[in-house]
Coordinates of C-alpha atoms in Angstrom, one line a residue:
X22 CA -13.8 -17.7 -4.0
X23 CA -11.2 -20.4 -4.6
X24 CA -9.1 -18.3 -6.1
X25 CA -9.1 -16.0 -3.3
X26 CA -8.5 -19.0 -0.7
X27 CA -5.2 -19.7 -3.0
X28 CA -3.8 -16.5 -3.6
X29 CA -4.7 -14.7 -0.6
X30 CA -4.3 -11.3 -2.1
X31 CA -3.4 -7.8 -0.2
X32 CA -5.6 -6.6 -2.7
X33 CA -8.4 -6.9 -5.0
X34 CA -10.1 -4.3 -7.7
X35 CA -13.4 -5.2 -9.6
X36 CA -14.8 -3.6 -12.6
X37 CA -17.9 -4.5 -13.8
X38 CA -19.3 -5.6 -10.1
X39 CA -23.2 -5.6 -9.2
X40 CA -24.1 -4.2 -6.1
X41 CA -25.6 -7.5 -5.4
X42 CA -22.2 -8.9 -5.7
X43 CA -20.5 -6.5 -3.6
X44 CA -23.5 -6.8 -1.3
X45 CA -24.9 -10.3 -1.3
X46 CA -25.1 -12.7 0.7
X47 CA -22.2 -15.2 0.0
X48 CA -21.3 -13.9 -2.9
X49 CA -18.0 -11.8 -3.8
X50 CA -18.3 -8.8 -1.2
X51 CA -19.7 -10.9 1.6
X52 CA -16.6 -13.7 1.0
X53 CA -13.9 -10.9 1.4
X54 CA -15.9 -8.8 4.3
X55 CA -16.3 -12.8 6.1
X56 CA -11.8 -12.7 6.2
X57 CA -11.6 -9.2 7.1
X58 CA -11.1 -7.0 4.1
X59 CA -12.2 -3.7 3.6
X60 CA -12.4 -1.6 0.4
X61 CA -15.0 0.7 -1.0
X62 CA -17.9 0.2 -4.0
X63 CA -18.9 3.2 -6.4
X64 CA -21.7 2.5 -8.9
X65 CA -22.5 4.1 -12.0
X66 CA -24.5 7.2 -12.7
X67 CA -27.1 7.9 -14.6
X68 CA -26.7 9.5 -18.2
X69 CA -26.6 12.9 -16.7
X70 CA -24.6 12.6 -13.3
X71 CA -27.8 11.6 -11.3
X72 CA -27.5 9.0 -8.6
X73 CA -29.3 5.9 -9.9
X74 CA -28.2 3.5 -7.2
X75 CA -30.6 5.3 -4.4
X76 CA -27.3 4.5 -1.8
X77 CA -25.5 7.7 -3.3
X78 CA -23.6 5.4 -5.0
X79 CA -20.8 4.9 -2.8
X80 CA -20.6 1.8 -0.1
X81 CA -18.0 1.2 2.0
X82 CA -17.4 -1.7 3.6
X83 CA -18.8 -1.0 6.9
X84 CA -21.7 0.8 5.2
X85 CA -25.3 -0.2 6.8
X86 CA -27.4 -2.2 4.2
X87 CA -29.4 -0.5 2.1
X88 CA -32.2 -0.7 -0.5
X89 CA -31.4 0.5 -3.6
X90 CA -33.2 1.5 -6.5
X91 CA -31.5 -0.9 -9.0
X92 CA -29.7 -3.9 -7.9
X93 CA -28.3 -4.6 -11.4
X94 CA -26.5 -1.6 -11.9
X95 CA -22.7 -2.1 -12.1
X96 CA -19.4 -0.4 -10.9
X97 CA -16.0 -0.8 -9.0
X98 CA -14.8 -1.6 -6.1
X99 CA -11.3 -1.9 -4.2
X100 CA -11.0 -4.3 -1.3
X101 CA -7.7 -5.0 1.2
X102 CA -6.5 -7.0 3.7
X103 CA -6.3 -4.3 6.3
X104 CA -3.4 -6.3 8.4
X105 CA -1.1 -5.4 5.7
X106 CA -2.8 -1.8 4.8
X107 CA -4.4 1.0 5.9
X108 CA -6.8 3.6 3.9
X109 CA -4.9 6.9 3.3
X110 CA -7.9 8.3 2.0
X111 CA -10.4 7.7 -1.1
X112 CA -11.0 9.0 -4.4
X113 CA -14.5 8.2 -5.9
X114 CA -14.9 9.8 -9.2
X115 CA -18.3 10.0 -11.3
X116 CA -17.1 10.8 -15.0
X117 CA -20.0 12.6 -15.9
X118 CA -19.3 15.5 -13.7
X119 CA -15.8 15.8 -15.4
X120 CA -17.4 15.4 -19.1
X121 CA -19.6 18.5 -18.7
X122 CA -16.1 20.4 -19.3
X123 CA -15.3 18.3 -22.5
X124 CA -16.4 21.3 -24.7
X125 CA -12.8 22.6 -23.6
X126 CA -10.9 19.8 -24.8
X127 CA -9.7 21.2 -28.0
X128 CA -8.4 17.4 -29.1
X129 CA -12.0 15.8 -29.3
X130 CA -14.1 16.2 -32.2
X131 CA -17.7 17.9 -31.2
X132 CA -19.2 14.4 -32.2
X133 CA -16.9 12.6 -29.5
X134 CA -17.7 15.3 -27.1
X135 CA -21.3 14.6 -27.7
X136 CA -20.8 11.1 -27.2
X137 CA -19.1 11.7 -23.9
X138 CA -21.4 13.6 -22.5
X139 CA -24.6 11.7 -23.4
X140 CA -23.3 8.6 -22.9
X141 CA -20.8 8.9 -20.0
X142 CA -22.0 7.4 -16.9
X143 CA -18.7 5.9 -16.1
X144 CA -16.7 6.1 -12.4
X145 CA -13.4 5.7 -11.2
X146 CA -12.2 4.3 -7.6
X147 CA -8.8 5.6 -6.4
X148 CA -7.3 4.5 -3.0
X149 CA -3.7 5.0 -1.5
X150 CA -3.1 2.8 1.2
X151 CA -0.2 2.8 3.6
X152 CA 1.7 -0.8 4.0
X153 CA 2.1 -1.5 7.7
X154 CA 5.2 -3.2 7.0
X155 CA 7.3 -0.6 5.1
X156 CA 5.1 2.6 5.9
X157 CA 5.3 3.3 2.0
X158 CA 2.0 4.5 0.2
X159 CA 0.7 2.1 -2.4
X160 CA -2.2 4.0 -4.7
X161 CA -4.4 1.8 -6.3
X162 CA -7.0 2.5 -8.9
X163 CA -9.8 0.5 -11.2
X164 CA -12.5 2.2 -13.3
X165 CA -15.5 1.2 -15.4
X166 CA -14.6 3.7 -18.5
X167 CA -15.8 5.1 -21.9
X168 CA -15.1 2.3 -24.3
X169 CA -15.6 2.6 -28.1
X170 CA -12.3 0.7 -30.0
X171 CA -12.2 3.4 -33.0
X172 CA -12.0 6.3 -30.4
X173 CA -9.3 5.5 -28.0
X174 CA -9.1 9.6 -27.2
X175 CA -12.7 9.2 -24.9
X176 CA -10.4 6.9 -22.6
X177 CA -7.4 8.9 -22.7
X178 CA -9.3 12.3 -21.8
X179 CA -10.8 10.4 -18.9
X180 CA -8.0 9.3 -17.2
X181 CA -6.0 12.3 -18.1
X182 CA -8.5 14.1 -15.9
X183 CA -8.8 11.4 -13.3
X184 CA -5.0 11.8 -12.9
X185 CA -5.3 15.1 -12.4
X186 CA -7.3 15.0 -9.9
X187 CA -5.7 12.9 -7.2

């Protein structure tokens, strides 16, 4: 939080954030919420595409509290200082779904395809926002992504697919 207090960023992108965090009570979602930001929260899925989070897995910032199933469960989230921005619109994105059509992507070996799909609960968050200053569209993006060092091509595929999407 002191961080935030210094820089006083526009805007902020998580990977790797607990609902408890974006949720909870003076902790990292509550802190930016408490000086006005907005943003958006998508969790992770389960291995085959399910909604784990028992929230859909998609909070906003003005989202009523909810109970979910697992509190632990990790994700992403973009947050902004809505006197400089505005929300165009927003692009959640649940890997999973977009893995089921790896059997078409002729660049993957069927062992990496495998891998994707069995493994792949992984989401993206995408949101343009408009400054209020210059009226230009800024698009921001984070994701929580397939990671395994020796196969680079599992990232590339998913953000190949991500991008053409928005």
């Amino acid at each position: 939080a002191r961080e935030l207090n210094d820089y006083a960023p526009d805007v902020v992108a998580f990977q790797e954030l607990s609902y408890d965090m974006f949720t909870g009570k003076e902790l990292i979602g509550d802190v930016l919420r408490s000086r006005g930001y907005q943003g958006d929260y998508i969790s992770i899925t389960g291995s085959t595409g399910d909604d784990i989070s028992g929230f859909g897995g998609k909070l906003s910032s003005s989202s009523p509290k909810v109970t979910p199933l697992r509190t632990d469960l990790e994700g992403v989230s973009i947050m902004f200082n809505p006197t400089r921005f505005e929300r165009v619109t927003s692009h959640p994105t649940k890997y999973i779904v977009l893995n089921h059509h790896t059997a078409q992507n002729k660049a993957l070996t069927p062992e990496e395809r495998k891998k994707l799909l069995i493994a792949s609960h992984n989401v993206a968050l995408c949101i343009p926002l408009r400054c209020k200053v210059t009226d230009q569209i800024f698009v921001f993006a984070t994701l929580h992504a397939f990671w395994d060092t020796s196969k680079p091509e599992g990232q590339i595929y998913q953000l190949e697919r991500d991008r053409k999407s928005t």
